[in-house]
Amino acid sequence: MTDDATNSTSDANADGIGILAALVRGNLEAAGAFGFDADALARSAGLSPESLADPDGRVPFERYVALWEAIESDARSQRFALWLAQGIQIGALGVVGYVMQHAADARAALDCMERHSRLLGEGVAPTLTDLGDRISLHRTEPPRIARLTALSIAAPLGTVTLLRQLTRLPIEARLALEVAFQHPPPSEPIRSELETILGCPIIYNATETRLILSKPLLERPLAAPNPSLFEYLERHARSLSEKLKGASSTANRVRELLVARVREGEPDQSAIAKALALSERTLQRRLQEENATFAELVDEVRRDLARMYLADPKLAVFEIAFLLGYSEPSAFNRAFKRWTGSSPSAYRATIEGNSNRRNER
């Protein structure tokens, strides 16, 4: 790797927080669905199933770039970028996407993306600038990233796709007003197709990557805002951001492993210690130094995940029990009542009732 490549990568990820695992896994799974050899791509990028197991976990930025470099080496990469961006779903952004989904309008959703950009990963979310009747999403990519044409195409086009999903804008509505890329024009017919999809002027070889959007269209209410869920998920996103700041602590490393493994059954302290390359005694001592115990962390992770899952009406209570590693729903019911004083069903009913009352105001 050249010094230029190394420096440009580290510049984009200076604080070492990595990229959201859900985002990386989504890209890899999409590549497999498109027709790439996903296993070969993962090996090339040094990505293991374990590193992608926790959707809120972190993947080293270098491996994310390596994945896209492997994709870029295939002649189908630009076609894949168009396909990926047009099919992206809000869940690909993890908890940040779910916060955006329940914001009041698309502008507020973009503010959420910028506010919680660390959860997505450094070098992923753009900067927002208000230009009167326009909003600019922009960032200057380091040379190594700017050379990845497929990734550069997918990012702004994917943003437009998500915003159209959230607002349910008619196809004739001109949401994108201008797009600028730092790379040269892609090959035909990709270039013409990109112009047709975006429906706006496109600038190539620009000094920054830029997406200009119509502010009036962004201020239209979202199709299905939910203030109660928004407030809950916003708090959860802030909590994850705080945990990310202290990600080097033993307790947070244990939390990350528990989130990835809790659905496998009752968490095993010895297995977690082994995954951290620690003895059980050392793990216990370090947690004690941080005023935590393994059992408390298991409870905390299960409680937080339970609340998040219960906010999703598509998940049945018995499904949530198994997602949390309980062999029987009754065990989950008892644990949840111990945590909150109410049953899972009653808690969910309270959430839905609060949402209905807010919507009636």
mmCIF file of C-alpha atoms in Angstrom:
data_model
loop_
_atom_site.group_PDB
_atom_site.id
_atom_site.type_symbol
_atom_site.label_atom_id
_atom_site.label_comp_id
_atom_site.label_asym_id
_atom_site.label_seq_id
_atom_site.Cartn_x
_atom_site.Cartn_y
_atom_site.Cartn_z
ATOM 1 C CA MET A 1 0.000 0.000 0.000
ATOM 2 C CA THR A 2 1.342 3.457 -0.873
ATOM 3 C CA ASP A 3 1.845 6.256 1.636
ATOM 4 C CA ASP A 4 -0.872 8.171 -0.183
ATOM 5 C CA ALA A 5 -3.332 5.336 0.272
ATOM 6 C CA THR A 6 -2.448 4.838 3.903
ATOM 7 C CA ASN A 7 -2.695 8.516 4.754
ATOM 8 C CA SER A 8 -5.925 9.022 2.876
ATOM 9 C CA THR A 9 -7.527 6.123 4.706
ATOM 10 C CA SER A 10 -6.396 7.233 8.131
ATOM 11 C CA ASP A 11 -7.531 10.788 7.428
ATOM 12 C CA ALA A 12 -11.032 9.504 6.804
ATOM 13 C CA ASN A 13 -11.047 7.497 10.002
ATOM 14 C CA ALA A 14 -8.754 9.448 12.288
ATOM 15 C CA ASP A 15 -10.386 8.466 15.561
ATOM 16 C CA GLY A 16 -10.474 4.757 14.720
ATOM 17 C CA ILE A 17 -14.177 4.236 15.396
ATOM 18 C CA GLY A 18 -14.628 2.201 12.229
ATOM 19 C CA ILE A 19 -17.744 1.710 10.113
ATOM 20 C CA LEU A 20 -21.158 0.481 11.248
ATOM 21 C CA ALA A 21 -21.190 -3.301 10.807
ATOM 22 C CA ALA A 22 -24.799 -3.260 9.541
ATOM 23 C CA LEU A 23 -23.728 -1.010 6.676
ATOM 24 C CA VAL A 24 -20.779 -3.209 5.709
ATOM 25 C CA ARG A 25 -22.789 -6.420 5.997
ATOM 26 C CA GLY A 26 -25.569 -4.888 3.900
ATOM 27 C CA ASN A 27 -23.097 -3.992 1.150
ATOM 28 C CA LEU A 28 -21.589 -7.485 1.218
ATOM 29 C CA GLU A 29 -24.967 -9.260 1.165
ATOM 30 C CA ALA A 30 -26.151 -7.022 -1.669
ATOM 31 C CA ALA A 31 -23.025 -7.857 -3.662
ATOM 32 C CA GLY A 32 -23.795 -11.546 -3.216
ATOM 33 C CA ALA A 33 -27.404 -11.048 -4.304
ATOM 34 C CA PHE A 34 -26.206 -9.149 -7.372
ATOM 35 C CA GLY A 35 -23.988 -12.026 -8.446
ATOM 36 C CA PHE A 36 -20.586 -11.390 -6.892
ATOM 37 C CA ASP A 37 -18.840 -14.127 -4.922
ATOM 38 C CA ALA A 38 -19.567 -12.702 -1.464
ATOM 39 C CA ASP A 39 -17.265 -15.182 0.285
ATOM 40 C CA ALA A 40 -14.376 -14.198 -1.976
ATOM 41 C CA LEU A 41 -15.065 -10.498 -1.377
ATOM 42 C CA ALA A 42 -15.135 -11.069 2.389
ATOM 43 C CA ARG A 43 -11.846 -12.969 2.300
ATOM 44 C CA SER A 44 -10.251 -10.256 0.185
ATOM 45 C CA ALA A 45 -11.345 -7.583 2.667
ATOM 46 C CA GLY A 46 -10.501 -9.623 5.771
ATOM 47 C CA LEU A 47 -14.133 -9.725 6.921
ATOM 48 C CA SER A 48 -15.256 -12.650 9.075
ATOM 49 C CA PRO A 49 -18.869 -13.569 9.939
ATOM 50 C CA GLU A 50 -18.074 -12.743 13.573
ATOM 51 C CA SER A 51 -16.974 -9.213 12.694
ATOM 52 C CA LEU A 52 -20.361 -8.556 11.066
ATOM 53 C CA ALA A 53 -22.585 -10.382 13.561
ATOM 54 C CA ASP A 54 -23.488 -7.349 15.677
ATOM 55 C CA PRO A 55 -25.309 -4.793 13.492
ATOM 56 C CA ASP A 56 -24.265 -2.012 15.892
ATOM 57 C CA GLY A 57 -20.658 -3.247 15.979
ATOM 58 C CA ARG A 58 -17.720 -1.626 14.227
ATOM 59 C CA VAL A 59 -15.663 -2.762 11.255
ATOM 60 C CA PRO A 60 -12.194 -1.256 10.730
ATOM 61 C CA PHE A 61 -12.337 1.414 8.055
ATOM 62 C CA GLU A 62 -9.495 -0.245 6.164
ATOM 63 C CA ARG A 63 -11.581 -3.396 5.683
ATOM 64 C CA TYR A 64 -14.562 -1.399 4.446
ATOM 65 C CA VAL A 65 -12.360 0.293 1.858
ATOM 66 C CA ALA A 66 -10.804 -3.063 0.931
ATOM 67 C CA LEU A 67 -14.289 -4.468 0.304
ATOM 68 C CA TRP A 68 -15.111 -1.691 -2.133
ATOM 69 C CA GLU A 69 -11.717 -1.969 -3.791
ATOM 70 C CA ALA A 70 -12.456 -5.652 -4.400
ATOM 71 C CA ILE A 71 -15.852 -4.720 -5.860
ATOM 72 C CA GLU A 72 -14.269 -1.973 -7.974
ATOM 73 C CA SER A 73 -11.899 -4.493 -9.566
ATOM 74 C CA ASP A 74 -14.888 -6.198 -11.234
ATOM 75 C CA ALA A 75 -16.185 -4.822 -14.542
ATOM 76 C CA ARG A 76 -19.736 -4.948 -13.136
ATOM 77 C CA SER A 77 -18.958 -2.587 -10.243
ATOM 78 C CA GLN A 78 -20.661 0.528 -11.629
ATOM 79 C CA ARG A 79 -23.758 -1.431 -12.630
ATOM 80 C CA PHE A 80 -23.819 -2.866 -9.108
ATOM 81 C CA ALA A 81 -23.579 0.651 -7.640
ATOM 82 C CA LEU A 82 -26.736 1.736 -9.496
ATOM 83 C CA TRP A 83 -28.560 -1.437 -8.450
ATOM 84 C CA LEU A 84 -27.469 -1.148 -4.821
ATOM 85 C CA ALA A 85 -28.387 2.530 -4.479
ATOM 86 C CA GLN A 86 -31.821 2.129 -6.061
ATOM 87 C CA GLY A 87 -32.691 -0.811 -3.822
ATOM 88 C CA ILE A 88 -31.352 0.470 -0.508
ATOM 89 C CA GLN A 89 -33.654 0.332 2.525
ATOM 90 C CA ILE A 90 -33.568 2.594 5.585
ATOM 91 C CA GLY A 91 -32.618 -0.348 7.819
ATOM 92 C CA ALA A 92 -29.222 -0.440 6.105
ATOM 93 C CA LEU A 93 -28.240 2.520 8.305
ATOM 94 C CA GLY A 94 -28.983 0.654 11.535
ATOM 95 C CA VAL A 95 -30.421 2.645 14.414
ATOM 96 C CA VAL A 96 -29.611 5.910 12.605
ATOM 97 C CA GLY A 97 -31.926 4.854 9.797
ATOM 98 C CA TYR A 98 -34.737 4.037 12.198
ATOM 99 C CA VAL A 99 -34.376 7.436 13.886
ATOM 100 C CA MET A 100 -34.566 9.080 10.461
ATOM 101 C CA GLN A 101 -37.648 7.047 9.557
ATOM 102 C CA HIS A 102 -39.691 8.527 12.391
ATOM 103 C CA ALA A 103 -38.553 12.162 12.120
ATOM 104 C CA ALA A 104 -41.055 14.912 11.327
ATOM 105 C CA ASP A 105 -39.769 15.628 7.826
ATOM 106 C CA ALA A 106 -36.893 14.769 5.497
ATOM 107 C CA ARG A 107 -34.823 17.760 6.616
ATOM 108 C CA ALA A 108 -35.086 16.556 10.224
ATOM 109 C CA ALA A 109 -34.132 13.071 9.029
ATOM 110 C CA LEU A 110 -30.969 14.448 7.413
ATOM 111 C CA ASP A 111 -30.190 16.348 10.604
ATOM 112 C CA CYS A 112 -30.404 12.993 12.435
ATOM 113 C CA MET A 113 -27.951 11.456 9.993
ATOM 114 C CA GLU A 114 -25.487 14.288 10.548
ATOM 115 C CA ARG A 115 -26.008 14.330 14.332
ATOM 116 C CA HIS A 116 -25.349 10.604 14.668
ATOM 117 C CA SER A 117 -22.746 10.355 11.920
ATOM 118 C CA ARG A 118 -20.248 8.720 14.296
ATOM 119 C CA LEU A 119 -22.550 5.705 14.553
ATOM 120 C CA LEU A 120 -22.365 5.226 10.793
ATOM 121 C CA GLY A 121 -18.614 5.759 10.840
ATOM 122 C CA GLU A 122 -16.208 8.535 10.107
ATOM 123 C CA GLY A 123 -16.110 9.332 6.415
ATOM 124 C CA VAL A 124 -19.651 8.105 5.727
ATOM 125 C CA ALA A 125 -22.130 10.884 6.502
ATOM 126 C CA PRO A 126 -21.790 14.222 4.671
ATOM 127 C CA THR A 127 -21.953 17.740 6.103
ATOM 128 C CA LEU A 128 -25.228 19.662 5.700
ATOM 129 C CA THR A 129 -25.249 23.309 4.655
ATOM 130 C CA ASP A 130 -28.375 25.459 4.295
ATOM 131 C CA LEU A 131 -28.321 27.425 1.020
ATOM 132 C CA GLY A 132 -31.650 29.231 1.265
ATOM 133 C CA ASP A 133 -34.104 27.213 -0.809
ATOM 134 C CA ARG A 134 -31.551 24.427 -1.190
ATOM 135 C CA ILE A 135 -29.712 22.043 1.117
ATOM 136 C CA SER A 136 -26.189 20.904 0.288
ATOM 137 C CA LEU A 137 -24.816 17.559 1.454
ATOM 138 C CA HIS A 138 -21.105 17.634 0.822
ATOM 139 C CA ARG A 139 -17.756 16.194 1.816
ATOM 140 C CA THR A 140 -14.269 16.090 0.338
ATOM 141 C CA GLU A 141 -13.189 12.492 -0.123
ATOM 142 C CA PRO A 142 -9.543 11.515 0.387
ATOM 143 C CA PRO A 143 -7.810 10.331 -2.823
ATOM 144 C CA ARG A 144 -8.139 6.618 -2.114
ATOM 145 C CA ILE A 145 -11.907 6.908 -1.637
ATOM 146 C CA ALA A 146 -12.434 9.348 -4.513
ATOM 147 C CA ARG A 147 -10.943 6.775 -6.884
ATOM 148 C CA LEU A 148 -13.675 4.256 -5.997
ATOM 149 C CA THR A 149 -16.194 5.230 -8.667
ATOM 150 C CA ALA A 150 -18.771 2.608 -7.688
ATOM 151 C CA LEU A 151 -18.830 3.664 -4.039
ATOM 152 C CA SER A 152 -18.914 7.342 -5.014
ATOM 153 C CA ILE A 153 -21.926 6.744 -7.271
ATOM 154 C CA ALA A 154 -23.799 4.663 -4.704
ATOM 155 C CA ALA A 155 -23.570 7.190 -1.851
ATOM 156 C CA PRO A 156 -25.537 10.219 -3.200
ATOM 157 C CA LEU A 157 -27.861 8.082 -5.311
ATOM 158 C CA GLY A 158 -28.634 5.949 -2.257
ATOM 159 C CA THR A 159 -29.367 9.094 -0.245
ATOM 160 C CA VAL A 160 -31.866 10.278 -2.865
ATOM 161 C CA THR A 161 -33.485 6.823 -2.889
ATOM 162 C CA LEU A 162 -33.903 6.820 0.898
ATOM 163 C CA LEU A 163 -35.328 10.340 0.954
ATOM 164 C CA ARG A 164 -37.854 9.441 -1.728
ATOM 165 C CA GLN A 165 -38.864 6.391 0.305
ATOM 166 C CA LEU A 166 -39.324 8.464 3.445
ATOM 167 C CA THR A 167 -41.343 11.208 1.742
ATOM 168 C CA ARG A 168 -43.093 9.108 -0.930
ATOM 169 C CA LEU A 169 -42.455 11.878 -3.418
ATOM 170 C CA PRO A 170 -43.890 11.378 -6.908
ATOM 171 C CA ILE A 171 -41.282 10.446 -9.486
ATOM 172 C CA GLU A 172 -41.677 13.790 -11.283
ATOM 173 C CA ALA A 173 -40.736 15.798 -8.162
ATOM 174 C CA ARG A 174 -37.214 17.208 -8.614
ATOM 175 C CA LEU A 175 -35.604 16.392 -5.283
ATOM 176 C CA ALA A 176 -31.995 16.380 -6.521
ATOM 177 C CA LEU A 177 -30.980 19.668 -8.141
ATOM 178 C CA GLU A 178 -27.277 19.007 -8.692
ATOM 179 C CA VAL A 179 -24.750 16.249 -8.031
ATOM 180 C CA ALA A 180 -20.971 16.576 -8.118
ATOM 181 C CA PHE A 181 -18.455 13.731 -8.128
ATOM 182 C CA GLN A 182 -14.704 13.886 -7.614
ATOM 183 C CA HIS A 183 -14.073 11.091 -10.116
ATOM 184 C CA PRO A 184 -14.154 11.249 -13.942
ATOM 185 C CA PRO A 185 -17.375 10.369 -15.782
ATOM 186 C CA PRO A 186 -18.286 6.675 -15.621
ATOM 187 C CA SER A 187 -18.515 4.594 -18.752
ATOM 188 C CA GLU A 188 -21.605 4.397 -20.934
ATOM 189 C CA PRO A 189 -24.371 3.434 -20.547
ATOM 190 C CA ILE A 190 -23.890 4.030 -16.804
ATOM 191 C CA ARG A 191 -23.363 7.764 -17.288
ATOM 192 C CA SER A 192 -26.616 8.235 -19.204
ATOM 193 C CA GLU A 193 -28.563 6.030 -16.799
ATOM 194 C CA LEU A 194 -27.268 8.011 -13.827
ATOM 195 C CA GLU A 195 -28.390 11.264 -15.452
ATOM 196 C CA THR A 196 -31.840 9.792 -16.101
ATOM 197 C CA ILE A 197 -32.243 8.464 -12.560
ATOM 198 C CA LEU A 198 -31.111 11.655 -10.819
ATOM 199 C CA GLY A 199 -32.772 14.022 -13.297
ATOM 200 C CA CYS A 200 -30.373 16.888 -12.593
ATOM 201 C CA PRO A 201 -27.044 18.320 -13.782
ATOM 202 C CA ILE A 202 -24.029 16.168 -12.870
ATOM 203 C CA ILE A 203 -20.527 17.583 -12.466
ATOM 204 C CA TYR A 204 -17.463 15.333 -12.681
ATOM 205 C CA ASN A 205 -13.862 15.862 -11.535
ATOM 206 C CA ALA A 206 -15.161 18.233 -8.844
ATOM 207 C CA THR A 207 -13.192 19.268 -5.752
ATOM 208 C CA GLU A 208 -15.813 17.692 -3.466
ATOM 209 C CA THR A 209 -18.631 15.173 -3.555
ATOM 210 C CA ARG A 210 -21.845 17.182 -3.380
ATOM 211 C CA LEU A 211 -25.598 16.608 -3.499
ATOM 212 C CA ILE A 212 -27.876 19.659 -3.745
ATOM 213 C CA LEU A 213 -31.488 19.031 -2.710
ATOM 214 C CA SER A 214 -34.711 21.034 -2.862
ATOM 215 C CA LYS A 215 -35.371 22.458 0.608
ATOM 216 C CA PRO A 216 -39.175 22.826 0.139
ATOM 217 C CA LEU A 217 -39.450 19.142 -0.778
ATOM 218 C CA LEU A 218 -37.312 18.159 2.213
ATOM 219 C CA GLU A 219 -39.654 20.075 4.518
ATOM 220 C CA ARG A 220 -42.680 18.018 3.526
ATOM 221 C CA PRO A 221 -43.858 15.731 6.370
ATOM 222 C CA LEU A 222 -42.666 12.159 6.182
ATOM 223 C CA ALA A 223 -45.096 9.474 5.118
ATOM 224 C CA ALA A 224 -45.333 7.820 8.540
ATOM 225 C CA PRO A 225 -43.699 9.850 11.341
ATOM 226 C CA ASN A 226 -43.971 8.450 14.867
ATOM 227 C CA PRO A 227 -42.969 10.965 17.575
ATOM 228 C CA SER A 228 -42.889 8.370 20.366
ATOM 229 C CA LEU A 229 -40.646 6.011 18.443
ATOM 230 C CA PHE A 230 -38.523 8.952 17.309
ATOM 231 C CA GLU A 231 -37.891 10.054 20.897
ATOM 232 C CA TYR A 232 -37.131 6.508 22.024
ATOM 233 C CA LEU A 233 -34.783 5.743 19.131
ATOM 234 C CA GLU A 234 -33.119 9.153 19.439
ATOM 235 C CA ARG A 235 -32.274 8.355 23.071
ATOM 236 C CA HIS A 236 -30.987 4.948 22.013
ATOM 237 C CA ALA A 237 -28.799 6.526 19.321
ATOM 238 C CA ARG A 238 -27.390 9.019 21.837
ATOM 239 C CA SER A 239 -26.676 6.153 24.223
ATOM 240 C CA LEU A 240 -24.836 4.228 21.513
ATOM 241 C CA SER A 241 -22.852 7.360 20.662
ATOM 242 C CA GLU A 242 -21.791 7.734 24.288
ATOM 243 C CA LYS A 243 -20.801 4.084 24.438
ATOM 244 C CA LEU A 244 -18.821 4.526 21.244
ATOM 245 C CA LYS A 245 -16.812 7.301 22.862
ATOM 246 C CA GLY A 246 -15.775 4.852 25.569
ATOM 247 C CA ALA A 247 -15.515 1.836 23.293
ATOM 248 C CA SER A 248 -12.109 0.869 24.680
ATOM 249 C CA SER A 249 -13.520 -0.042 28.102
ATOM 250 C CA THR A 250 -13.794 -3.723 28.955
ATOM 251 C CA ALA A 251 -17.476 -3.321 29.817
ATOM 252 C CA ASN A 252 -18.270 -1.893 26.388
ATOM 253 C CA ARG A 253 -16.298 -4.631 24.644
ATOM 254 C CA VAL A 254 -18.320 -7.184 26.605
ATOM 255 C CA ARG A 255 -21.553 -5.383 25.661
ATOM 256 C CA GLU A 256 -20.656 -5.555 21.963
ATOM 257 C CA LEU A 257 -19.985 -9.291 22.173
ATOM 258 C CA LEU A 258 -23.176 -9.888 24.134
ATOM 259 C CA VAL A 259 -25.290 -8.060 21.551
ATOM 260 C CA ALA A 260 -23.802 -10.296 18.852
ATOM 261 C CA ARG A 261 -24.207 -13.534 20.823
ATOM 262 C CA VAL A 262 -27.220 -13.124 23.089
ATOM 263 C CA ARG A 263 -29.598 -14.813 20.656
ATOM 264 C CA GLU A 264 -27.489 -17.994 20.872
ATOM 265 C CA GLY A 265 -28.729 -18.682 24.407
ATOM 266 C CA GLU A 266 -27.631 -17.923 27.937
ATOM 267 C CA PRO A 267 -24.388 -15.888 27.641
ATOM 268 C CA ASP A 268 -21.304 -17.735 28.853
ATOM 269 C CA GLN A 269 -18.720 -15.684 30.733
ATOM 270 C CA SER A 270 -15.884 -18.068 29.872
ATOM 271 C CA ALA A 271 -16.661 -17.795 26.144
ATOM 272 C CA ILE A 272 -16.730 -13.998 26.340
ATOM 273 C CA ALA A 273 -13.423 -13.975 28.232
ATOM 274 C CA LYS A 274 -11.890 -16.212 25.574
ATOM 275 C CA ALA A 275 -13.127 -13.920 22.799
ATOM 276 C CA LEU A 276 -11.387 -11.021 24.563
ATOM 277 C CA ALA A 277 -8.208 -13.090 25.022
ATOM 278 C CA LEU A 278 -8.573 -12.812 28.803
ATOM 279 C CA SER A 279 -8.860 -15.306 31.627
ATOM 280 C CA GLU A 280 -12.182 -15.345 33.456
ATOM 281 C CA ARG A 281 -10.489 -14.007 36.563
ATOM 282 C CA THR A 282 -8.931 -11.101 34.641
ATOM 283 C CA LEU A 283 -12.266 -10.314 33.007
ATOM 284 C CA GLN A 284 -13.992 -10.275 36.401
ATOM 285 C CA ARG A 285 -11.285 -8.031 37.848
ATOM 286 C CA ARG A 286 -11.440 -5.526 34.989
ATOM 287 C CA LEU A 287 -15.216 -5.346 35.151
ATOM 288 C CA GLN A 288 -15.019 -4.839 38.903
ATOM 289 C CA GLU A 289 -12.609 -1.944 38.326
ATOM 290 C CA GLU A 290 -15.286 -0.405 36.089
ATOM 291 C CA ASN A 291 -18.011 -1.022 38.709
ATOM 292 C CA ALA A 292 -19.700 -3.678 36.583
ATOM 293 C CA THR A 293 -20.354 -7.409 36.676
ATOM 294 C CA PHE A 294 -20.935 -9.857 33.854
ATOM 295 C CA ALA A 295 -24.464 -10.633 35.034
ATOM 296 C CA GLU A 296 -25.335 -6.925 35.171
ATOM 297 C CA LEU A 297 -24.088 -6.415 31.614
ATOM 298 C CA VAL A 298 -26.128 -9.374 30.363
ATOM 299 C CA ASP A 299 -29.219 -7.906 32.013
ATOM 300 C CA GLU A 300 -28.481 -4.437 30.630
ATOM 301 C CA VAL A 301 -28.005 -5.652 27.060
ATOM 302 C CA ARG A 302 -31.126 -7.789 27.154
ATOM 303 C CA ARG A 303 -33.173 -4.966 28.675
ATOM 304 C CA ASP A 304 -32.047 -2.404 26.093
ATOM 305 C CA LEU A 305 -32.573 -4.773 23.174
ATOM 306 C CA ALA A 306 -35.982 -5.800 24.532
ATOM 307 C CA ARG A 307 -37.166 -2.197 24.621
ATOM 308 C CA MET A 308 -35.904 -1.587 21.107
ATOM 309 C CA TYR A 309 -37.517 -4.759 19.744
ATOM 310 C CA LEU A 310 -40.838 -4.018 21.471
ATOM 311 C CA ALA A 311 -40.947 -0.673 19.678
ATOM 312 C CA ASP A 312 -41.141 -2.636 16.413
ATOM 313 C CA PRO A 313 -44.777 -3.811 16.020
ATOM 314 C CA LYS A 314 -43.730 -6.389 13.416
ATOM 315 C CA LEU A 315 -41.957 -8.514 16.058
ATOM 316 C CA ALA A 316 -44.111 -10.814 18.192
ATOM 317 C CA VAL A 317 -43.247 -11.105 21.886
ATOM 318 C CA PHE A 318 -42.290 -14.769 21.531
ATOM 319 C CA GLU A 319 -39.904 -13.850 18.682
ATOM 320 C CA ILE A 320 -38.273 -11.211 20.857
ATOM 321 C CA ALA A 321 -37.804 -13.779 23.627
ATOM 322 C CA PHE A 322 -35.817 -16.014 21.299
ATOM 323 C CA LEU A 323 -33.850 -13.060 19.862
ATOM 324 C CA LEU A 324 -32.734 -12.354 23.431
ATOM 325 C CA GLY A 325 -31.607 -15.925 24.006
ATOM 326 C CA TYR A 326 -34.455 -17.107 26.223
ATOM 327 C CA SER A 327 -35.541 -20.719 25.748
ATOM 328 C CA GLU A 328 -39.124 -19.896 26.753
ATOM 329 C CA PRO A 329 -41.222 -16.726 26.408
ATOM 330 C CA SER A 330 -42.229 -17.072 30.065
ATOM 331 C CA ALA A 331 -38.615 -16.533 31.143
ATOM 332 C CA PHE A 332 -38.490 -13.330 29.087
ATOM 333 C CA ASN A 333 -41.798 -12.157 30.566
ATOM 334 C CA ARG A 334 -40.473 -12.625 34.115
ATOM 335 C CA ALA A 335 -37.208 -10.837 33.330
ATOM 336 C CA PHE A 336 -38.947 -7.911 31.638
ATOM 337 C CA LYS A 337 -41.330 -7.475 34.560
ATOM 338 C CA ARG A 338 -38.311 -7.427 36.893
ATOM 339 C CA TRP A 339 -36.673 -4.712 34.762
ATOM 340 C CA THR A 340 -39.679 -2.467 34.186
ATOM 341 C CA GLY A 341 -42.493 -3.544 36.494
ATOM 342 C CA SER A 342 -44.754 -4.392 33.554
ATOM 343 C CA SER A 343 -45.158 -7.226 31.067
ATOM 344 C CA PRO A 344 -43.783 -6.926 27.505
ATOM 345 C CA SER A 345 -47.331 -6.709 26.121
ATOM 346 C CA ALA A 346 -48.302 -3.957 28.555
ATOM 347 C CA TYR A 347 -45.112 -2.033 27.771
ATOM 348 C CA ARG A 348 -45.803 -2.266 24.037
ATOM 349 C CA ALA A 349 -49.402 -1.128 24.567
ATOM 350 C CA THR A 350 -48.115 1.911 26.481
ATOM 351 C CA ILE A 351 -45.794 2.833 23.604
ATOM 352 C CA GLU A 352 -48.599 2.513 21.056
ATOM 353 C CA GLY A 353 -51.017 4.445 23.286
ATOM 354 C CA ASN A 354 -48.561 7.320 23.702
ATOM 355 C CA SER A 355 -48.040 7.394 19.948
ATOM 356 C CA ASN A 356 -51.786 7.537 19.258
ATOM 357 C CA ARG A 357 -52.314 10.353 21.777
ATOM 358 C CA ARG A 358 -49.504 12.391 20.218
ATOM 359 C CA ASN A 359 -50.909 11.899 16.739
ATOM 360 C CA GLU A 360 -54.342 13.093 17.913
ATOM 361 C CA ARG A 361 -52.966 16.388 19.190
#
